[in-house]
């Protein structure tokens, strides 16, 4: 039997963090227009000024590099705009639009070539990977609800759910109750491994 495919393609929506840095803040409206016309949705927007300590925490992977003091000084020198962007393949697409750090010679059409002041003051930031994006979005927007990855979900189910559920389904097959859904729900509540169990002896001893 031939399977019928949906006429609508499945699109995996990805998130990335964009930052309009201090040297490009005066062009923020223009940059945000480019972001929107490039197919992104701006999920979150926040204008703020970071302290040198906050910059140090944000750029933790740059610790130890010779440019690190200049980087934290630059990023704390004025206000920035943090943006959570979403679209299919958002991380790679945004990195492609902003271009590399040394952009003026090799990528004259990219945003850094247009808005950057120097190699250090390079106008824009983009997350390097999925896990980096999640960390950076959480840093800039602390109240953001983080959606677990497929791997994290599978690990949680394997560790905390699957074994107990399998036992419950096995007991369900043995008892064959008239209302299997209610029976299974009650069994899972009674046999929840994360729920502390109090034996009758302990209750009787406590009452004496």
mmCIF file with all atom_site columns, C-alpha atoms in Angstrom:
data_model
loop_
_atom_site.group_PDB
_atom_site.id
_atom_site.type_symbol
_atom_site.label_atom_id
_atom_site.label_alt_id
_atom_site.label_comp_id
_atom_site.label_asym_id
_atom_site.label_entity_id
_atom_site.label_seq_id
_atom_site.pdbx_PDB_ins_code
_atom_site.Cartn_x
_atom_site.Cartn_y
_atom_site.Cartn_z
_atom_site.occupancy
_atom_site.B_iso_or_equiv
_atom_site.pdbx_formal_charge
_atom_site.auth_seq_id
_atom_site.auth_comp_id
_atom_site.auth_asym_id
_atom_site.auth_atom_id
_atom_site.pdbx_PDB_model_num
ATOM 1   C CA . UNK A 1 1   ? 0.000   0.000   0.000  1.00 0.00 ? 1   UNK A CA 1
ATOM 2   C CA . UNK A 1 2   ? 1.384   3.372   -1.029 1.00 0.00 ? 2   UNK A CA 1
ATOM 3   C CA . UNK A 1 3   ? 1.616   5.939   1.747  1.00 0.00 ? 3   UNK A CA 1
ATOM 4   C CA . UNK A 1 4   ? 0.053   9.330   1.144  1.00 0.00 ? 4   UNK A CA 1
ATOM 5   C CA . UNK A 1 5   ? 2.430   12.181  1.897  1.00 0.00 ? 5   UNK A CA 1
ATOM 6   C CA . UNK A 1 6   ? 1.193   15.417  3.354  1.00 0.00 ? 6   UNK A CA 1
ATOM 7   C CA . UNK A 1 7   ? 1.073   18.247  0.788  1.00 0.00 ? 7   UNK A CA 1
ATOM 8   C CA . UNK A 1 8   ? 2.639   20.518  3.411  1.00 0.00 ? 8   UNK A CA 1
ATOM 9   C CA . UNK A 1 9   ? 6.372   19.991  4.040  1.00 0.00 ? 9   UNK A CA 1
ATOM 10  C CA . UNK A 1 10  ? 7.440   19.561  7.663  1.00 0.00 ? 10  UNK A CA 1
ATOM 11  C CA . UNK A 1 11  ? 9.628   22.472  8.751  1.00 0.00 ? 11  UNK A CA 1
ATOM 12  C CA . UNK A 1 12  ? 11.848  22.173  11.788 1.00 0.00 ? 12  UNK A CA 1
ATOM 13  C CA . UNK A 1 13  ? 11.836  25.589  13.442 1.00 0.00 ? 13  UNK A CA 1
ATOM 14  C CA . UNK A 1 14  ? 15.147  26.387  15.119 1.00 0.00 ? 14  UNK A CA 1
ATOM 15  C CA . UNK A 1 15  ? 16.092  29.246  17.430 1.00 0.00 ? 15  UNK A CA 1
ATOM 16  C CA . UNK A 1 16  ? 19.273  31.298  17.589 1.00 0.00 ? 16  UNK A CA 1
ATOM 17  C CA . UNK A 1 17  ? 20.471  34.321  19.514 1.00 0.00 ? 17  UNK A CA 1
ATOM 18  C CA . UNK A 1 18  ? 21.380  37.496  17.650 1.00 0.00 ? 18  UNK A CA 1
ATOM 19  C CA . UNK A 1 19  ? 23.029  40.497  19.287 1.00 0.00 ? 19  UNK A CA 1
ATOM 20  C CA . UNK A 1 20  ? 23.296  43.964  17.812 1.00 0.00 ? 20  UNK A CA 1
ATOM 21  C CA . UNK A 1 21  ? 26.498  45.159  19.453 1.00 0.00 ? 21  UNK A CA 1
ATOM 22  C CA . UNK A 1 22  ? 27.346  48.662  20.759 1.00 0.00 ? 22  UNK A CA 1
ATOM 23  C CA . UNK A 1 23  ? 29.004  49.867  17.532 1.00 0.00 ? 23  UNK A CA 1
ATOM 24  C CA . UNK A 1 24  ? 25.896  49.014  15.460 1.00 0.00 ? 24  UNK A CA 1
ATOM 25  C CA . UNK A 1 25  ? 23.134  49.970  17.907 1.00 0.00 ? 25  UNK A CA 1
ATOM 26  C CA . UNK A 1 26  ? 22.370  53.147  15.930 1.00 0.00 ? 26  UNK A CA 1
ATOM 27  C CA . UNK A 1 27  ? 21.489  50.936  12.937 1.00 0.00 ? 27  UNK A CA 1
ATOM 28  C CA . UNK A 1 28  ? 19.252  48.564  14.903 1.00 0.00 ? 28  UNK A CA 1
ATOM 29  C CA . UNK A 1 29  ? 16.008  49.371  13.056 1.00 0.00 ? 29  UNK A CA 1
ATOM 30  C CA . UNK A 1 30  ? 17.675  48.826  9.698  1.00 0.00 ? 30  UNK A CA 1
ATOM 31  C CA . UNK A 1 31  ? 19.221  45.537  10.867 1.00 0.00 ? 31  UNK A CA 1
ATOM 32  C CA . UNK A 1 32  ? 15.931  44.289  12.316 1.00 0.00 ? 32  UNK A CA 1
ATOM 33  C CA . UNK A 1 33  ? 14.208  45.007  8.998  1.00 0.00 ? 33  UNK A CA 1
ATOM 34  C CA . UNK A 1 34  ? 16.830  42.864  7.249  1.00 0.00 ? 34  UNK A CA 1
ATOM 35  C CA . UNK A 1 35  ? 16.239  40.106  9.812  1.00 0.00 ? 35  UNK A CA 1
ATOM 36  C CA . UNK A 1 36  ? 12.495  40.084  9.116  1.00 0.00 ? 36  UNK A CA 1
ATOM 37  C CA . UNK A 1 37  ? 12.855  40.188  5.331  1.00 0.00 ? 37  UNK A CA 1
ATOM 38  C CA . UNK A 1 38  ? 15.273  37.247  5.589  1.00 0.00 ? 38  UNK A CA 1
ATOM 39  C CA . UNK A 1 39  ? 12.473  35.016  6.849  1.00 0.00 ? 39  UNK A CA 1
ATOM 40  C CA . UNK A 1 40  ? 13.114  35.181  10.577 1.00 0.00 ? 40  UNK A CA 1
ATOM 41  C CA . UNK A 1 41  ? 10.538  35.703  13.290 1.00 0.00 ? 41  UNK A CA 1
ATOM 42  C CA . UNK A 1 42  ? 11.708  37.804  16.226 1.00 0.00 ? 42  UNK A CA 1
ATOM 43  C CA . UNK A 1 43  ? 10.440  35.872  19.253 1.00 0.00 ? 43  UNK A CA 1
ATOM 44  C CA . UNK A 1 44  ? 12.070  38.035  21.928 1.00 0.00 ? 44  UNK A CA 1
ATOM 45  C CA . UNK A 1 45  ? 13.734  41.436  21.961 1.00 0.00 ? 45  UNK A CA 1
ATOM 46  C CA . UNK A 1 46  ? 15.568  43.111  24.802 1.00 0.00 ? 46  UNK A CA 1
ATOM 47  C CA . UNK A 1 47  ? 17.708  46.248  24.980 1.00 0.00 ? 47  UNK A CA 1
ATOM 48  C CA . UNK A 1 48  ? 20.212  46.174  27.832 1.00 0.00 ? 48  UNK A CA 1
ATOM 49  C CA . UNK A 1 49  ? 23.717  47.084  28.899 1.00 0.00 ? 49  UNK A CA 1
ATOM 50  C CA . UNK A 1 50  ? 25.943  44.356  30.264 1.00 0.00 ? 50  UNK A CA 1
ATOM 51  C CA . UNK A 1 51  ? 28.507  44.814  33.004 1.00 0.00 ? 51  UNK A CA 1
ATOM 52  C CA . UNK A 1 52  ? 32.070  43.573  32.375 1.00 0.00 ? 52  UNK A CA 1
ATOM 53  C CA . UNK A 1 53  ? 31.318  40.659  34.721 1.00 0.00 ? 53  UNK A CA 1
ATOM 54  C CA . UNK A 1 54  ? 28.220  39.680  32.736 1.00 0.00 ? 54  UNK A CA 1
ATOM 55  C CA . UNK A 1 55  ? 30.201  39.881  29.496 1.00 0.00 ? 55  UNK A CA 1
ATOM 56  C CA . UNK A 1 56  ? 32.828  37.620  31.043 1.00 0.00 ? 56  UNK A CA 1
ATOM 57  C CA . UNK A 1 57  ? 30.133  35.055  31.925 1.00 0.00 ? 57  UNK A CA 1
ATOM 58  C CA . UNK A 1 58  ? 28.532  35.263  28.479 1.00 0.00 ? 58  UNK A CA 1
ATOM 59  C CA . UNK A 1 59  ? 31.823  34.827  26.594 1.00 0.00 ? 59  UNK A CA 1
ATOM 60  C CA . UNK A 1 60  ? 33.126  32.132  28.935 1.00 0.00 ? 60  UNK A CA 1
ATOM 61  C CA . UNK A 1 61  ? 34.579  30.103  26.027 1.00 0.00 ? 61  UNK A CA 1
ATOM 62  C CA . UNK A 1 62  ? 36.936  33.019  25.251 1.00 0.00 ? 62  UNK A CA 1
ATOM 63  C CA . UNK A 1 63  ? 38.546  32.963  28.711 1.00 0.00 ? 63  UNK A CA 1
ATOM 64  C CA . UNK A 1 64  ? 42.332  32.947  28.449 1.00 0.00 ? 64  UNK A CA 1
ATOM 65  C CA . UNK A 1 65  ? 42.529  34.526  24.989 1.00 0.00 ? 65  UNK A CA 1
ATOM 66  C CA . UNK A 1 66  ? 44.624  37.674  24.562 1.00 0.00 ? 66  UNK A CA 1
ATOM 67  C CA . UNK A 1 67  ? 41.630  39.562  23.165 1.00 0.00 ? 67  UNK A CA 1
ATOM 68  C CA . UNK A 1 68  ? 39.341  38.661  26.085 1.00 0.00 ? 68  UNK A CA 1
ATOM 69  C CA . UNK A 1 69  ? 39.836  41.891  28.151 1.00 0.00 ? 69  UNK A CA 1
ATOM 70  C CA . UNK A 1 70  ? 39.225  44.041  25.068 1.00 0.00 ? 70  UNK A CA 1
ATOM 71  C CA . UNK A 1 71  ? 36.155  41.963  24.165 1.00 0.00 ? 71  UNK A CA 1
ATOM 72  C CA . UNK A 1 72  ? 34.516  42.376  27.573 1.00 0.00 ? 72  UNK A CA 1
ATOM 73  C CA . UNK A 1 73  ? 35.383  46.089  27.642 1.00 0.00 ? 73  UNK A CA 1
ATOM 74  C CA . UNK A 1 74  ? 33.865  46.587  24.182 1.00 0.00 ? 74  UNK A CA 1
ATOM 75  C CA . UNK A 1 75  ? 30.689  44.600  24.873 1.00 0.00 ? 75  UNK A CA 1
ATOM 76  C CA . UNK A 1 76  ? 30.084  46.523  28.133 1.00 0.00 ? 76  UNK A CA 1
ATOM 77  C CA . UNK A 1 77  ? 30.856  49.929  26.609 1.00 0.00 ? 77  UNK A CA 1
ATOM 78  C CA . UNK A 1 78  ? 27.262  50.662  25.598 1.00 0.00 ? 78  UNK A CA 1
ATOM 79  C CA . UNK A 1 79  ? 23.772  49.216  25.142 1.00 0.00 ? 79  UNK A CA 1
ATOM 80  C CA . UNK A 1 80  ? 23.113  46.131  23.032 1.00 0.00 ? 80  UNK A CA 1
ATOM 81  C CA . UNK A 1 81  ? 19.977  44.554  21.619 1.00 0.00 ? 81  UNK A CA 1
ATOM 82  C CA . UNK A 1 82  ? 19.489  40.828  22.178 1.00 0.00 ? 82  UNK A CA 1
ATOM 83  C CA . UNK A 1 83  ? 17.084  39.008  19.856 1.00 0.00 ? 83  UNK A CA 1
ATOM 84  C CA . UNK A 1 84  ? 15.776  35.461  19.820 1.00 0.00 ? 84  UNK A CA 1
ATOM 85  C CA . UNK A 1 85  ? 15.285  34.576  16.155 1.00 0.00 ? 85  UNK A CA 1
ATOM 86  C CA . UNK A 1 86  ? 13.363  31.626  14.740 1.00 0.00 ? 86  UNK A CA 1
ATOM 87  C CA . UNK A 1 87  ? 13.070  29.968  11.346 1.00 0.00 ? 87  UNK A CA 1
ATOM 88  C CA . UNK A 1 88  ? 14.144  26.718  9.696  1.00 0.00 ? 88  UNK A CA 1
ATOM 89  C CA . UNK A 1 89  ? 17.916  26.258  9.961  1.00 0.00 ? 89  UNK A CA 1
ATOM 90  C CA . UNK A 1 90  ? 18.104  29.530  11.921 1.00 0.00 ? 90  UNK A CA 1
ATOM 91  C CA . UNK A 1 91  ? 21.628  29.131  13.323 1.00 0.00 ? 91  UNK A CA 1
ATOM 92  C CA . UNK A 1 92  ? 23.380  28.492  10.012 1.00 0.00 ? 92  UNK A CA 1
ATOM 93  C CA . UNK A 1 93  ? 21.228  30.999  8.136  1.00 0.00 ? 93  UNK A CA 1
ATOM 94  C CA . UNK A 1 94  ? 21.917  33.854  10.572 1.00 0.00 ? 94  UNK A CA 1
ATOM 95  C CA . UNK A 1 95  ? 25.661  33.078  10.624 1.00 0.00 ? 95  UNK A CA 1
ATOM 96  C CA . UNK A 1 96  ? 25.657  33.164  6.828  1.00 0.00 ? 96  UNK A CA 1
ATOM 97  C CA . UNK A 1 97  ? 23.896  36.540  6.765  1.00 0.00 ? 97  UNK A CA 1
ATOM 98  C CA . UNK A 1 98  ? 26.216  38.233  9.269  1.00 0.00 ? 98  UNK A CA 1
ATOM 99  C CA . UNK A 1 99  ? 29.339  36.708  7.742  1.00 0.00 ? 99  UNK A CA 1
ATOM 100 C CA . UNK A 1 100 ? 32.746  35.953  9.266  1.00 0.00 ? 100 UNK A CA 1
ATOM 101 C CA . UNK A 1 101 ? 34.614  38.277  11.621 1.00 0.00 ? 101 UNK A CA 1
ATOM 102 C CA . UNK A 1 102 ? 37.042  39.316  8.860  1.00 0.00 ? 102 UNK A CA 1
ATOM 103 C CA . UNK A 1 103 ? 34.276  40.020  6.378  1.00 0.00 ? 103 UNK A CA 1
ATOM 104 C CA . UNK A 1 104 ? 35.068  43.164  4.387  1.00 0.00 ? 104 UNK A CA 1
ATOM 105 C CA . UNK A 1 105 ? 37.465  41.515  1.905  1.00 0.00 ? 105 UNK A CA 1
ATOM 106 C CA . UNK A 1 106 ? 35.980  38.025  1.520  1.00 0.00 ? 106 UNK A CA 1
ATOM 107 C CA . UNK A 1 107 ? 32.236  38.617  2.071  1.00 0.00 ? 107 UNK A CA 1
ATOM 108 C CA . UNK A 1 108 ? 31.479  42.229  1.049  1.00 0.00 ? 108 UNK A CA 1
ATOM 109 C CA . UNK A 1 109 ? 27.726  41.522  0.878  1.00 0.00 ? 109 UNK A CA 1
ATOM 110 C CA . UNK A 1 110 ? 27.326  40.346  4.482  1.00 0.00 ? 110 UNK A CA 1
ATOM 111 C CA . UNK A 1 111 ? 26.117  42.460  7.426  1.00 0.00 ? 111 UNK A CA 1
ATOM 112 C CA . UNK A 1 112 ? 29.456  42.605  9.224  1.00 0.00 ? 112 UNK A CA 1
ATOM 113 C CA . UNK A 1 113 ? 31.101  44.018  6.104  1.00 0.00 ? 113 UNK A CA 1
ATOM 114 C CA . UNK A 1 114 ? 28.422  46.711  6.105  1.00 0.00 ? 114 UNK A CA 1
ATOM 115 C CA . UNK A 1 115 ? 28.140  47.558  9.816  1.00 0.00 ? 115 UNK A CA 1
ATOM 116 C CA . UNK A 1 116 ? 31.345  46.449  11.588 1.00 0.00 ? 116 UNK A CA 1
ATOM 117 C CA . UNK A 1 117 ? 33.830  49.063  12.773 1.00 0.00 ? 117 UNK A CA 1
ATOM 118 C CA . UNK A 1 118 ? 36.808  46.709  13.138 1.00 0.00 ? 118 UNK A CA 1
ATOM 119 C CA . UNK A 1 119 ? 37.685  43.033  13.643 1.00 0.00 ? 119 UNK A CA 1
ATOM 120 C CA . UNK A 1 120 ? 36.912  43.380  17.361 1.00 0.00 ? 120 UNK A CA 1
ATOM 121 C CA . UNK A 1 121 ? 33.962  45.748  17.012 1.00 0.00 ? 121 UNK A CA 1
ATOM 122 C CA . UNK A 1 122 ? 32.216  43.477  14.529 1.00 0.00 ? 122 UNK A CA 1
ATOM 123 C CA . UNK A 1 123 ? 28.626  44.735  14.940 1.00 0.00 ? 123 UNK A CA 1
ATOM 124 C CA . UNK A 1 124 ? 26.725  41.456  15.328 1.00 0.00 ? 124 UNK A CA 1
ATOM 125 C CA . UNK A 1 125 ? 26.695  38.134  17.164 1.00 0.00 ? 125 UNK A CA 1
ATOM 126 C CA . UNK A 1 126 ? 25.246  34.761  16.208 1.00 0.00 ? 126 UNK A CA 1
ATOM 127 C CA . UNK A 1 127 ? 25.158  31.496  18.144 1.00 0.00 ? 127 UNK A CA 1
ATOM 128 C CA . UNK A 1 128 ? 27.600  28.822  17.004 1.00 0.00 ? 128 UNK A CA 1
ATOM 129 C CA . UNK A 1 129 ? 25.465  25.726  17.585 1.00 0.00 ? 129 UNK A CA 1
ATOM 130 C CA . UNK A 1 130 ? 22.152  24.449  18.941 1.00 0.00 ? 130 UNK A CA 1
ATOM 131 C CA . UNK A 1 131 ? 23.424  23.918  22.484 1.00 0.00 ? 131 UNK A CA 1
ATOM 132 C CA . UNK A 1 132 ? 25.243  27.259  22.510 1.00 0.00 ? 132 UNK A CA 1
ATOM 133 C CA . UNK A 1 133 ? 22.069  28.978  21.296 1.00 0.00 ? 133 UNK A CA 1
ATOM 134 C CA . UNK A 1 134 ? 20.031  27.444  24.130 1.00 0.00 ? 134 UNK A CA 1
ATOM 135 C CA . UNK A 1 135 ? 22.582  28.627  26.711 1.00 0.00 ? 135 UNK A CA 1
ATOM 136 C CA . UNK A 1 136 ? 22.855  32.123  25.236 1.00 0.00 ? 136 UNK A CA 1
ATOM 137 C CA . UNK A 1 137 ? 19.083  32.602  24.938 1.00 0.00 ? 137 UNK A CA 1
ATOM 138 C CA . UNK A 1 138 ? 18.694  31.518  28.564 1.00 0.00 ? 138 UNK A CA 1
ATOM 139 C CA . UNK A 1 139 ? 21.433  33.986  29.559 1.00 0.00 ? 139 UNK A CA 1
ATOM 140 C CA . UNK A 1 140 ? 19.821  36.960  27.817 1.00 0.00 ? 140 UNK A CA 1
ATOM 141 C CA . UNK A 1 141 ? 16.224  35.942  28.555 1.00 0.00 ? 141 UNK A CA 1
ATOM 142 C CA . UNK A 1 142 ? 16.313  34.140  31.945 1.00 0.00 ? 142 UNK A CA 1
ATOM 143 C CA . UNK A 1 143 ? 12.557  33.468  31.992 1.00 0.00 ? 143 UNK A CA 1
ATOM 144 C CA . UNK A 1 144 ? 12.634  31.621  28.683 1.00 0.00 ? 144 UNK A CA 1
ATOM 145 C CA . UNK A 1 145 ? 11.098  28.138  28.714 1.00 0.00 ? 145 UNK A CA 1
ATOM 146 C CA . UNK A 1 146 ? 13.731  25.795  27.288 1.00 0.00 ? 146 UNK A CA 1
ATOM 147 C CA . UNK A 1 147 ? 12.346  22.961  25.172 1.00 0.00 ? 147 UNK A CA 1
ATOM 148 C CA . UNK A 1 148 ? 14.312  19.738  25.782 1.00 0.00 ? 148 UNK A CA 1
ATOM 149 C CA . UNK A 1 149 ? 16.040  18.104  22.838 1.00 0.00 ? 149 UNK A CA 1
ATOM 150 C CA . UNK A 1 150 ? 14.928  14.719  21.500 1.00 0.00 ? 150 UNK A CA 1
ATOM 151 C CA . UNK A 1 151 ? 17.993  13.099  23.089 1.00 0.00 ? 151 UNK A CA 1
ATOM 152 C CA . UNK A 1 152 ? 17.230  14.660  26.487 1.00 0.00 ? 152 UNK A CA 1
ATOM 153 C CA . UNK A 1 153 ? 13.588  13.547  26.271 1.00 0.00 ? 153 UNK A CA 1
ATOM 154 C CA . UNK A 1 154 ? 14.558  9.974   25.379 1.00 0.00 ? 154 UNK A CA 1
ATOM 155 C CA . UNK A 1 155 ? 17.091  9.860   28.226 1.00 0.00 ? 155 UNK A CA 1
ATOM 156 C CA . UNK A 1 156 ? 14.484  11.088  30.729 1.00 0.00 ? 156 UNK A CA 1
ATOM 157 C CA . UNK A 1 157 ? 11.907  8.522   29.570 1.00 0.00 ? 157 UNK A CA 1
ATOM 158 C CA . UNK A 1 158 ? 14.476  5.734   29.667 1.00 0.00 ? 158 UNK A CA 1
ATOM 159 C CA . UNK A 1 159 ? 15.647  6.652   33.165 1.00 0.00 ? 159 UNK A CA 1
ATOM 160 C CA . UNK A 1 160 ? 12.391  7.561   34.912 1.00 0.00 ? 160 UNK A CA 1
ATOM 161 C CA . UNK A 1 161 ? 9.366   6.316   32.941 1.00 0.00 ? 161 UNK A CA 1
ATOM 162 C CA . UNK A 1 162 ? 9.838   3.301   30.688 1.00 0.00 ? 162 UNK A CA 1
ATOM 163 C CA . UNK A 1 163 ? 10.560  0.609   33.292 1.00 0.00 ? 163 UNK A CA 1
ATOM 164 C CA . UNK A 1 164 ? 7.612   1.499   35.527 1.00 0.00 ? 164 UNK A CA 1
ATOM 165 C CA . UNK A 1 165 ? 5.291   1.886   32.540 1.00 0.00 ? 165 UNK A CA 1
ATOM 166 C CA . UNK A 1 166 ? 6.320   -1.525  31.181 1.00 0.00 ? 166 UNK A CA 1
ATOM 167 C CA . UNK A 1 167 ? 5.581   -3.127  34.566 1.00 0.00 ? 167 UNK A CA 1
ATOM 168 C CA . UNK A 1 168 ? 2.190   -1.420  34.661 1.00 0.00 ? 168 UNK A CA 1
ATOM 169 C CA . UNK A 1 169 ? 1.288   -2.581  31.148 1.00 0.00 ? 169 UNK A CA 1
ATOM 170 C CA . UNK A 1 170 ? 2.352   -6.140  32.046 1.00 0.00 ? 170 UNK A CA 1
ATOM 171 C CA . UNK A 1 171 ? 0.075   -6.109  35.113 1.00 0.00 ? 171 UNK A CA 1
ATOM 172 C CA . UNK A 1 172 ? -2.704  -4.630  32.997 1.00 0.00 ? 172 UNK A CA 1
ATOM 173 C CA . UNK A 1 173 ? -2.497  -7.574  30.599 1.00 0.00 ? 173 UNK A CA 1
ATOM 174 C CA . UNK A 1 174 ? -2.612  -10.023 33.515 1.00 0.00 ? 174 UNK A CA 1
ATOM 175 C CA . UNK A 1 175 ? -5.676  -8.477  35.223 1.00 0.00 ? 175 UNK A CA 1
ATOM 176 C CA . UNK A 1 176 ? -7.649  -7.472  32.096 1.00 0.00 ? 176 UNK A CA 1
ATOM 177 C CA . UNK A 1 177 ? -9.800  -4.865  33.924 1.00 0.00 ? 177 UNK A CA 1
ATOM 178 C CA . UNK A 1 178 ? -13.038 -3.538  32.455 1.00 0.00 ? 178 UNK A CA 1
ATOM 179 C CA . UNK A 1 179 ? -11.690 0.023   32.402 1.00 0.00 ? 179 UNK A CA 1
ATOM 180 C CA . UNK A 1 180 ? -8.001  -0.355  31.476 1.00 0.00 ? 180 UNK A CA 1
ATOM 181 C CA . UNK A 1 181 ? -7.200  3.373   31.358 1.00 0.00 ? 181 UNK A CA 1
ATOM 182 C CA . UNK A 1 182 ? -8.467  4.045   34.891 1.00 0.00 ? 182 UNK A CA 1
ATOM 183 C CA . UNK A 1 183 ? -6.853  0.845   36.204 1.00 0.00 ? 183 UNK A CA 1
ATOM 184 C CA . UNK A 1 184 ? -3.470  1.743   34.704 1.00 0.00 ? 184 UNK A CA 1
ATOM 185 C CA . UNK A 1 185 ? -3.660  5.322   36.012 1.00 0.00 ? 185 UNK A CA 1
ATOM 186 C CA . UNK A 1 186 ? -4.367  4.070   39.534 1.00 0.00 ? 186 UNK A CA 1
ATOM 187 C CA . UNK A 1 187 ? -1.601  1.471   39.279 1.00 0.00 ? 187 UNK A CA 1
ATOM 188 C CA . UNK A 1 188 ? 0.933   4.088   38.178 1.00 0.00 ? 188 UNK A CA 1
ATOM 189 C CA . UNK A 1 189 ? -0.043  6.392   41.050 1.00 0.00 ? 189 UNK A CA 1
ATOM 190 C CA . UNK A 1 190 ? 0.285   3.552   43.545 1.00 0.00 ? 190 UNK A CA 1
ATOM 191 C CA . UNK A 1 191 ? 3.604   2.322   42.126 1.00 0.00 ? 191 UNK A CA 1
ATOM 192 C CA . UNK A 1 192 ? 5.249   5.676   41.409 1.00 0.00 ? 192 UNK A CA 1
ATOM 193 C CA . UNK A 1 193 ? 8.942   5.027   42.210 1.00 0.00 ? 193 UNK A CA 1
ATOM 194 C CA . UNK A 1 194 ? 9.510   8.700   43.019 1.00 0.00 ? 194 UNK A CA 1
ATOM 195 C CA . UNK A 1 195 ? 6.766   8.735   45.660 1.00 0.00 ? 195 UNK A CA 1
ATOM 196 C CA . UNK A 1 196 ? 7.962   7.911   49.205 1.00 0.00 ? 196 UNK A CA 1
ATOM 197 C CA . UNK A 1 197 ? 6.342   4.768   50.567 1.00 0.00 ? 197 UNK A CA 1
ATOM 198 C CA . UNK A 1 198 ? 5.231   4.481   54.218 1.00 0.00 ? 198 UNK A CA 1
ATOM 199 C CA . UNK A 1 199 ? 4.746   0.937   55.439 1.00 0.00 ? 199 UNK A CA 1
ATOM 200 C CA . UNK A 1 200 ? 1.943   0.032   57.854 1.00 0.00 ? 200 UNK A CA 1
ATOM 201 C CA . UNK A 1 201 ? 4.413   -0.848  60.597 1.00 0.00 ? 201 UNK A CA 1
ATOM 202 C CA . UNK A 1 202 ? 5.949   2.615   60.529 1.00 0.00 ? 202 UNK A CA 1
ATOM 203 C CA . UNK A 1 203 ? 2.501   4.229   60.754 1.00 0.00 ? 203 UNK A CA 1
ATOM 204 C CA . UNK A 1 204 ? 1.489   2.027   63.719 1.00 0.00 ? 204 UNK A CA 1
ATOM 205 C CA . UNK A 1 205 ? 4.792   2.698   65.484 1.00 0.00 ? 205 UNK A CA 1
ATOM 206 C CA . UNK A 1 206 ? 4.381   6.440   64.998 1.00 0.00 ? 206 UNK A CA 1
ATOM 207 C CA . UNK A 1 207 ? 0.859   6.333   66.481 1.00 0.00 ? 207 UNK A CA 1
ATOM 208 C CA . UNK A 1 208 ? 1.994   4.642   69.732 1.00 0.00 ? 208 UNK A CA 1
#
